[in-house]
Short mmCIF file of C-alpha atoms and ligand atoms in Angstrom, two decimals:
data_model
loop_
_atom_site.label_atom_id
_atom_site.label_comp_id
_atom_site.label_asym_id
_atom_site.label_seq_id
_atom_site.Cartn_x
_atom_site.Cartn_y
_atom_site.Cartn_z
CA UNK A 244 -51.30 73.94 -93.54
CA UNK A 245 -48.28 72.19 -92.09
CA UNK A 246 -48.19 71.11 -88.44
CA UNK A 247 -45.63 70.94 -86.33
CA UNK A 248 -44.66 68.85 -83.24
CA UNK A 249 -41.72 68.76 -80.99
CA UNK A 250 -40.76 65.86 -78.77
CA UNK A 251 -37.88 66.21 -75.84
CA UNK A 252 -37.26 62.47 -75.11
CA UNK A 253 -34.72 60.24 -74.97
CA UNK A 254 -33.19 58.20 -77.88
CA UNK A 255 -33.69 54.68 -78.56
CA UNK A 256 -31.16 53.07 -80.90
CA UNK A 257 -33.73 50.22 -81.34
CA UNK A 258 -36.13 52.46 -83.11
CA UNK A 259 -38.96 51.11 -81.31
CA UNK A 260 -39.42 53.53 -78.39
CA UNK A 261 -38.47 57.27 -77.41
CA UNK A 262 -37.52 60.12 -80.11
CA UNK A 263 -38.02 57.63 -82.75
CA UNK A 264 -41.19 55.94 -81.96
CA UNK A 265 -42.22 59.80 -81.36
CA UNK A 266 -40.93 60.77 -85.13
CA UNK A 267 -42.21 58.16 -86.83
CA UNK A 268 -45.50 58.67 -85.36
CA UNK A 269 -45.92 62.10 -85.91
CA UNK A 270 -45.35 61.54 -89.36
CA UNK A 271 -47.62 59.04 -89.91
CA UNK A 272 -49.71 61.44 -88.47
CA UNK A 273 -49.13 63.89 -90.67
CA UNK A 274 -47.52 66.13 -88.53
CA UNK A 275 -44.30 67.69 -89.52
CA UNK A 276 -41.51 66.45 -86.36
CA UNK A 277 -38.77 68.16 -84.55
CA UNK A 278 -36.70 67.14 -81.72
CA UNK A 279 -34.72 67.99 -78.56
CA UNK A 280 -32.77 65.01 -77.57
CA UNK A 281 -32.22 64.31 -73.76
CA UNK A 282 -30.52 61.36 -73.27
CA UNK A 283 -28.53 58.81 -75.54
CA UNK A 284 -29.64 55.24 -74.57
CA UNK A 285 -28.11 51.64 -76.12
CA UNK A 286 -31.33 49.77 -76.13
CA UNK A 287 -32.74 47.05 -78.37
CA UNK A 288 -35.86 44.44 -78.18
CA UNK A 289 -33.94 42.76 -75.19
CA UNK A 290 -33.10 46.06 -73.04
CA UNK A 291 -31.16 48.72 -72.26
CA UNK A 292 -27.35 48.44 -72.23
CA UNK A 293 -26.08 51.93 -71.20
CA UNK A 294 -27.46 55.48 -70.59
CA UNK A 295 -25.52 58.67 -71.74
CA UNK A 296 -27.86 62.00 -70.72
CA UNK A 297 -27.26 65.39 -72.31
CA UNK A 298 -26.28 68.31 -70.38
CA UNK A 299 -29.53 70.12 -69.25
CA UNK A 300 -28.15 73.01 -71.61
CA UNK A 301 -27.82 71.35 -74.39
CA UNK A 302 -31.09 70.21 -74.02
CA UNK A 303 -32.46 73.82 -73.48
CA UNK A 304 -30.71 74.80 -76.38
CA UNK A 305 -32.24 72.69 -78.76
CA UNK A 306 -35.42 74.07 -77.76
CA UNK A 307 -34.78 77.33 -77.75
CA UNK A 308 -33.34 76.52 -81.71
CA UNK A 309 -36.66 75.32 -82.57
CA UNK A 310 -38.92 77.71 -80.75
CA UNK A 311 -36.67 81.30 -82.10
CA UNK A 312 -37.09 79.69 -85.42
CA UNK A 313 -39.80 77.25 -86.41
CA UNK A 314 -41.78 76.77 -83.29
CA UNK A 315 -44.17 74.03 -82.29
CA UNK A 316 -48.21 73.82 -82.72
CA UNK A 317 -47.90 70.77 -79.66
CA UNK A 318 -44.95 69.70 -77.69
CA UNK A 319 -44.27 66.42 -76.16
CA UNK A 320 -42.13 65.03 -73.34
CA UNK A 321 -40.73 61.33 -72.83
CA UNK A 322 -37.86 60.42 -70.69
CA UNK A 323 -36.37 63.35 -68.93
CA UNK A 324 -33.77 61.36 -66.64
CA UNK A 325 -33.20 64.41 -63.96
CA UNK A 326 -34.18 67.17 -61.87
CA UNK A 327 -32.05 69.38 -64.01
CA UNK A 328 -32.88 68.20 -67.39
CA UNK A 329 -36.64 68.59 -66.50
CA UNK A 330 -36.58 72.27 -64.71
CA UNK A 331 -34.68 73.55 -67.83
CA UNK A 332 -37.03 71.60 -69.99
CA UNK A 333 -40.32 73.59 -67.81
CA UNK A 334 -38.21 76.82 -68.45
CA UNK A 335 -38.20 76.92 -72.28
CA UNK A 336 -41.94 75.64 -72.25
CA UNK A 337 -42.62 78.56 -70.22
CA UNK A 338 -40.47 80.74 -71.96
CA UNK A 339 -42.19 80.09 -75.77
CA UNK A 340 -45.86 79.85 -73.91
CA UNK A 341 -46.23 76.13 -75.75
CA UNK A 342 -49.93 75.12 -74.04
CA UNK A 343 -50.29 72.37 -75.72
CA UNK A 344 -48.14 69.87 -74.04
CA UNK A 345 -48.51 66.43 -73.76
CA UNK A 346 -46.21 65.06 -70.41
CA UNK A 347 -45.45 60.97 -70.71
CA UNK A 348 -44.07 60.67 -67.38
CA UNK A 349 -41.05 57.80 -68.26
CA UNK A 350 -39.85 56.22 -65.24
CA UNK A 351 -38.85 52.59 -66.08
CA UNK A 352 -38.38 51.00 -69.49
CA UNK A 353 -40.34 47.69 -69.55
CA UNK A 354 -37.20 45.84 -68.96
CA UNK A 355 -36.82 47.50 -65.12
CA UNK A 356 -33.63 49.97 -66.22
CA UNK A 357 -34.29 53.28 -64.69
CA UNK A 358 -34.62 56.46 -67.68
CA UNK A 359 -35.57 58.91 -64.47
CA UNK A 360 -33.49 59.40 -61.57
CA UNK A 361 -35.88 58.56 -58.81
CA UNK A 362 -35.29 62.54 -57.10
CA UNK A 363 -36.41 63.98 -60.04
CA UNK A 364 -39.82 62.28 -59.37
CA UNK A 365 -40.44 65.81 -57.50
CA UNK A 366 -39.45 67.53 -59.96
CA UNK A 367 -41.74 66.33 -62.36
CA UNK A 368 -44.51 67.14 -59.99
CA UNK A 369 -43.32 70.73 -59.28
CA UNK A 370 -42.02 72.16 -62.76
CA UNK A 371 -43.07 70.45 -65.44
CA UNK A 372 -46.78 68.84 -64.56
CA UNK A 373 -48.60 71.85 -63.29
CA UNK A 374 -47.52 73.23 -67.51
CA UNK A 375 -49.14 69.83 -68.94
CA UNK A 376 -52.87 70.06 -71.17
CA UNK A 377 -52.51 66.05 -70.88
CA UNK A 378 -50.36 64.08 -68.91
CA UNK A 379 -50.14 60.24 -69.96
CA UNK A 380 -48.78 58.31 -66.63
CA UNK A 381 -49.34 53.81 -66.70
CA UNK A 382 -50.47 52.76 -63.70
CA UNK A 383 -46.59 52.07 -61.93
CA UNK A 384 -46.22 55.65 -62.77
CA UNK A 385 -49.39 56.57 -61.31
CA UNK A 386 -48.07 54.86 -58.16
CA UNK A 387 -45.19 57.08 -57.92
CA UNK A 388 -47.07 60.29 -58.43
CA UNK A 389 -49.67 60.34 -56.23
CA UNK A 390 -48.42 57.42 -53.40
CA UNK A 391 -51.43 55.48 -54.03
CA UNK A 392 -51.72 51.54 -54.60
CA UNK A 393 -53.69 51.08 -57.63
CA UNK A 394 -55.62 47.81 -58.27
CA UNK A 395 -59.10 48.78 -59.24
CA UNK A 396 -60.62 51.71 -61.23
CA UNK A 397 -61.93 53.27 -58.82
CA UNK A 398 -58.01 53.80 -57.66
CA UNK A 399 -57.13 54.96 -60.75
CA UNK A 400 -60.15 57.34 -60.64
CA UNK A 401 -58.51 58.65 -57.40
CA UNK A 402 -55.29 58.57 -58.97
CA UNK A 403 -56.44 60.63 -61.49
CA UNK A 404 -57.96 63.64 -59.14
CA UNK A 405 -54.85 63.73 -57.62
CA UNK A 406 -52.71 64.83 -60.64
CA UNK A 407 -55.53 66.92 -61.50
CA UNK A 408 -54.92 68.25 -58.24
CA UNK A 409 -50.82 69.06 -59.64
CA UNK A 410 -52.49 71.38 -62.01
CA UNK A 411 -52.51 68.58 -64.88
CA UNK A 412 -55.69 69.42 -67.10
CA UNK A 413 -55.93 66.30 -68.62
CA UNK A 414 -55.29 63.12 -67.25
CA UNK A 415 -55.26 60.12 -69.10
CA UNK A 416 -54.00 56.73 -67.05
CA UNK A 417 -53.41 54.32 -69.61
CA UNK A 418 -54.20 50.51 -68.60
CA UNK A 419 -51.67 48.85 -70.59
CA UNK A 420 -50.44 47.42 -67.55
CA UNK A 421 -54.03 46.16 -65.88
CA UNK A 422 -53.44 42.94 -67.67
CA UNK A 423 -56.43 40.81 -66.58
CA UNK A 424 -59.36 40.83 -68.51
CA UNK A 425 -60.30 40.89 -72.15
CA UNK A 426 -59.94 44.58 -72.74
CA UNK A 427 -57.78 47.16 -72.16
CA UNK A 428 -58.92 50.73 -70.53
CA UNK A 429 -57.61 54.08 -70.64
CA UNK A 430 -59.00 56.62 -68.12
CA UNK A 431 -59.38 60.11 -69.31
CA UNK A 432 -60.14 63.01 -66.38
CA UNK A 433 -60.61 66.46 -67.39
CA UNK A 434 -61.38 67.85 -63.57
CA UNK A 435 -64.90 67.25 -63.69
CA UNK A 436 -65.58 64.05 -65.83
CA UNK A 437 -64.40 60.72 -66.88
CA UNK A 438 -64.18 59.43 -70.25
CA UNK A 439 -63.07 55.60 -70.88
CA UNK A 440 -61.36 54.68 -73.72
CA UNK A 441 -61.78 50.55 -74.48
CA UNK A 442 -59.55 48.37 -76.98
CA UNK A 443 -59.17 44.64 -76.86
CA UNK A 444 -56.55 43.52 -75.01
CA UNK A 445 -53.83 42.01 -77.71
CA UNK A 446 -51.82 38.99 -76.51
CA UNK A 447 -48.19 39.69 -77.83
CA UNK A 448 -45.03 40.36 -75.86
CA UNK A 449 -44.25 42.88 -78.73
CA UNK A 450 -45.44 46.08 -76.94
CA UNK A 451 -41.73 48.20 -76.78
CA UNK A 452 -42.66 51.54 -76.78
CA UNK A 453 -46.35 51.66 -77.06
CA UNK A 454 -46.49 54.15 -74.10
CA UNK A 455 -44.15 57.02 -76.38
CA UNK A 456 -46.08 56.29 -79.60
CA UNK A 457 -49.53 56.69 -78.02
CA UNK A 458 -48.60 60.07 -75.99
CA UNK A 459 -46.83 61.17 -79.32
CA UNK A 460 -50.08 60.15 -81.50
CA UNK A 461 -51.85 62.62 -78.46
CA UNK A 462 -49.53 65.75 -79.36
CA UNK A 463 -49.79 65.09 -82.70
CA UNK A 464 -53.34 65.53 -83.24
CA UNK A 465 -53.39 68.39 -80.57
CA UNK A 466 -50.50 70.13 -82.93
CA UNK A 467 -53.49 69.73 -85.72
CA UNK A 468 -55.71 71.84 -83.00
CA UNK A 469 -58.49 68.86 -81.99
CA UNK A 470 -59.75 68.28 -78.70
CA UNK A 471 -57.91 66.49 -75.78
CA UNK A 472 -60.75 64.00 -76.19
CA UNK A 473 -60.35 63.25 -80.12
CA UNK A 474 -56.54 63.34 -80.09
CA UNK A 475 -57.13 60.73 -76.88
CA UNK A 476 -59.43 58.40 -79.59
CA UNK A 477 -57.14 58.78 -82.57
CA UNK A 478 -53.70 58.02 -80.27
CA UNK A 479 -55.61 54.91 -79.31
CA UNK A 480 -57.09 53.47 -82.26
CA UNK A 481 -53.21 54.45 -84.02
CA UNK A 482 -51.78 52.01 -81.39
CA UNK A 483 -54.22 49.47 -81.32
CA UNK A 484 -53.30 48.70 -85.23
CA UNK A 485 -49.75 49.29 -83.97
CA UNK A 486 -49.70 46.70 -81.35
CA UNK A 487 -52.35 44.29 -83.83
CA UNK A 488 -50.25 44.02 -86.80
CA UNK A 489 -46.79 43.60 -85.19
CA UNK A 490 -43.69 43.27 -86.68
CA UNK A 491 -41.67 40.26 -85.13
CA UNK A 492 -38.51 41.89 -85.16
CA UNK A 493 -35.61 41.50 -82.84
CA UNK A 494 -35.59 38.97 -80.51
CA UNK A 495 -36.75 40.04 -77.14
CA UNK A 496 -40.62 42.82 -76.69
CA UNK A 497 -40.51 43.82 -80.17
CA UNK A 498 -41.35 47.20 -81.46
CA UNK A 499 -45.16 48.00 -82.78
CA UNK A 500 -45.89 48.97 -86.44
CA UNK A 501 -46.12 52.55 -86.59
CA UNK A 502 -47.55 51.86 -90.00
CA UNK A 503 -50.11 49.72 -89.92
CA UNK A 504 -52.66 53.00 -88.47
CA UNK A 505 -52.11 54.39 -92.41
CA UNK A 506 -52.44 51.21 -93.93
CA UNK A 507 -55.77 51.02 -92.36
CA UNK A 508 -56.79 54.11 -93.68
CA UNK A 509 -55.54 53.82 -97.06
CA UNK A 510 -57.05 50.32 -97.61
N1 ATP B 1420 -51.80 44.30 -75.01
C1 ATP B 1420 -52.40 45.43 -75.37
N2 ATP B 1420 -53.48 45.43 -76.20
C2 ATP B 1420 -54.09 46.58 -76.57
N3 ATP B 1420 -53.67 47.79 -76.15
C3 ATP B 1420 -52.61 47.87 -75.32
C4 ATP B 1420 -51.90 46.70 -74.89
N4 ATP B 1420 -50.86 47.10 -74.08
C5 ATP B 1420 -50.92 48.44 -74.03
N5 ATP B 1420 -51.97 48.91 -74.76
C6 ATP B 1420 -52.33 50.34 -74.96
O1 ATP B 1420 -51.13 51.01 -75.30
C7 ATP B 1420 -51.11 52.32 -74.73
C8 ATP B 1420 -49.89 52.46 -73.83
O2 ATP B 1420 -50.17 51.80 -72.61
P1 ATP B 1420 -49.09 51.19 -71.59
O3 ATP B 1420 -49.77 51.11 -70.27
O4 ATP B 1420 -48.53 49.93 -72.18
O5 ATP B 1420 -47.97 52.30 -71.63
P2 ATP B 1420 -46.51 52.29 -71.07
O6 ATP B 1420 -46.35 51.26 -70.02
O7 ATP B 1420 -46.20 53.68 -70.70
O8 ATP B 1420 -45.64 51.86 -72.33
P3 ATP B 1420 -44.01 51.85 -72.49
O9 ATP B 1420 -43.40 52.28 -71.21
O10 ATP B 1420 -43.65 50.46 -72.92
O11 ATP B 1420 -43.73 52.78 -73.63
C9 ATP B 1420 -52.46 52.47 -74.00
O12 ATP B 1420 -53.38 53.09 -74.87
C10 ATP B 1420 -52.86 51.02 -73.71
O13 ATP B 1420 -54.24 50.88 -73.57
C1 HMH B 1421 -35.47 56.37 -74.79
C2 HMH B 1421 -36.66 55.70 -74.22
N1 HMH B 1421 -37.72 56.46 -73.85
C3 HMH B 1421 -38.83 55.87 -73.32
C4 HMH B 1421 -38.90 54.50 -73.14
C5 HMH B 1421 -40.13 53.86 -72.51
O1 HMH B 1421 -40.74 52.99 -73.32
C6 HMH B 1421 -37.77 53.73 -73.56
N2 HMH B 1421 -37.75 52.37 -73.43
N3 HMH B 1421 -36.68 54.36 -74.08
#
């Protein structure tokens, strides 16, 4: 059986991040990957230099290529930059009835540059979050959602409810960015319970693009038909050995092994 998985995300030229982190991990996983690209970025370990988005049709079109032709088991979404991209991005998900669709809400690349206009923060809420199975915000993103402050987990629990609230009907906020303590937490709400998902926390600054691979690792396994709550495990076990056995590469937040989940396996 071959399984597919489209992402609609931005490019990194880095390799670390966005359609490539999204690629390489579906492969690892497996999973045979397509894309629809939505933005060009110049980007490396150090940050982004320039931003060049598509126009919303070409965007659509790719899409509508790969849904008239091969189609998608599980679709994902990464940076979507506007209003216009993302209500042309809801139509086509609409359009070929894809379900299983995993929404990374990218705001901010860890640097601070800006991959979403901050009026299409509506947007996201309106069209394209009310279509999501599982939608994969970190806790700044949270913020932004919902208006809330978050500082404990009972906030994010709140947080949480209120994107469930959107029509979300899986929320998972990841704590990548919670950075005291000894562990770190991801929150999964499925509108009536919570499921916690615990890792050590890794000390490394090499953590570029560990929010795309882990939403990608989601859609992946959800492409292969398993439950929100298994894809959830697998996606964070895959970047756990990801962010553990880095690469030291470039010289600013590095990029995380998107082989090192296999190598566990096959060793
Ligand atoms: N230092 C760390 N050690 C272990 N796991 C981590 C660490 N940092 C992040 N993670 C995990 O990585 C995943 C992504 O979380 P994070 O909050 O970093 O996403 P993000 O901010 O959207 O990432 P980015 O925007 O850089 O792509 C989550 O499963 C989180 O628990
Ligand atoms: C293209 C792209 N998408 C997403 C992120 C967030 O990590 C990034 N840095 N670049």
């Amino acid at each position: 059986m071959v399984y597919k998985a489209l992402t609609v995300a931005g490019s990194d030229s880095g390799g670390g991040a966005g359609i490539q982190a999204d690629l390489k991990t579906f492969q690892e996983l497996r999973v045979f990957g397509m894309s629809a690209l939505t933005a060009v970025t110049a980007q490396n370990t150090l940050g982004v230099q320039g931003v060049y988005p598509l126009p919303p049709d070409a965007v659509a079109q790719q899409m509508e290529s790969v849904g008239t032709d091969l189609g998608a088991d599980a679709v994902k979404t990464g940076m979507l930059f506007s209003a216009e991209i993302i209500e042309a991005v809801a139509a086509k998900v609409r359009q070929f009835g894809w379900d299983r669709l995993v929404v990374d809400p990218v705001m901010i690349a860890k640097g601070g540059a800006p991959l979403l206009q901050e009026e299409a923060v509506s947007a996201l809420k309106t069209y394209l979050l009310p279509l999501a199975m599982v939608a994969t915000p970190n806790i700044p993103e949270a913020e932004a959602l919902t208006g809330l402050k978050i500082q404990s987990i009972e906030d994010r629990k709140e947080a949480a409810k209120r994107l469930h609230e959107l029509g979300v009907k899986h929320v998972v906020i990841k704590g990548g960015h919670d950075d005291d303590g000894e562990e770190t937490v991801d929150i999964l709400y499925d509108g009536s319970e919570f499921f916690y998902f615990t890792s050590k926390r890794i000390k490394t600054k090499h953590t570029h693009g560990t929010g795309c691979t882990f939403s990608a690792a989601i859609a992946a396994e959800l492409a292969k038909g398993k439950t929100v709550q298994e894809a959830v495990q697998t996606a964070k076990s895959f970047i756990q050995a990801a962010i553990e056995h880095e690469l030291g590469i470039g010289h600013g937040h590095g990029p995380t092994n998107h082989w090192a989940y296999r190598d566990k396996q096959t060793r």
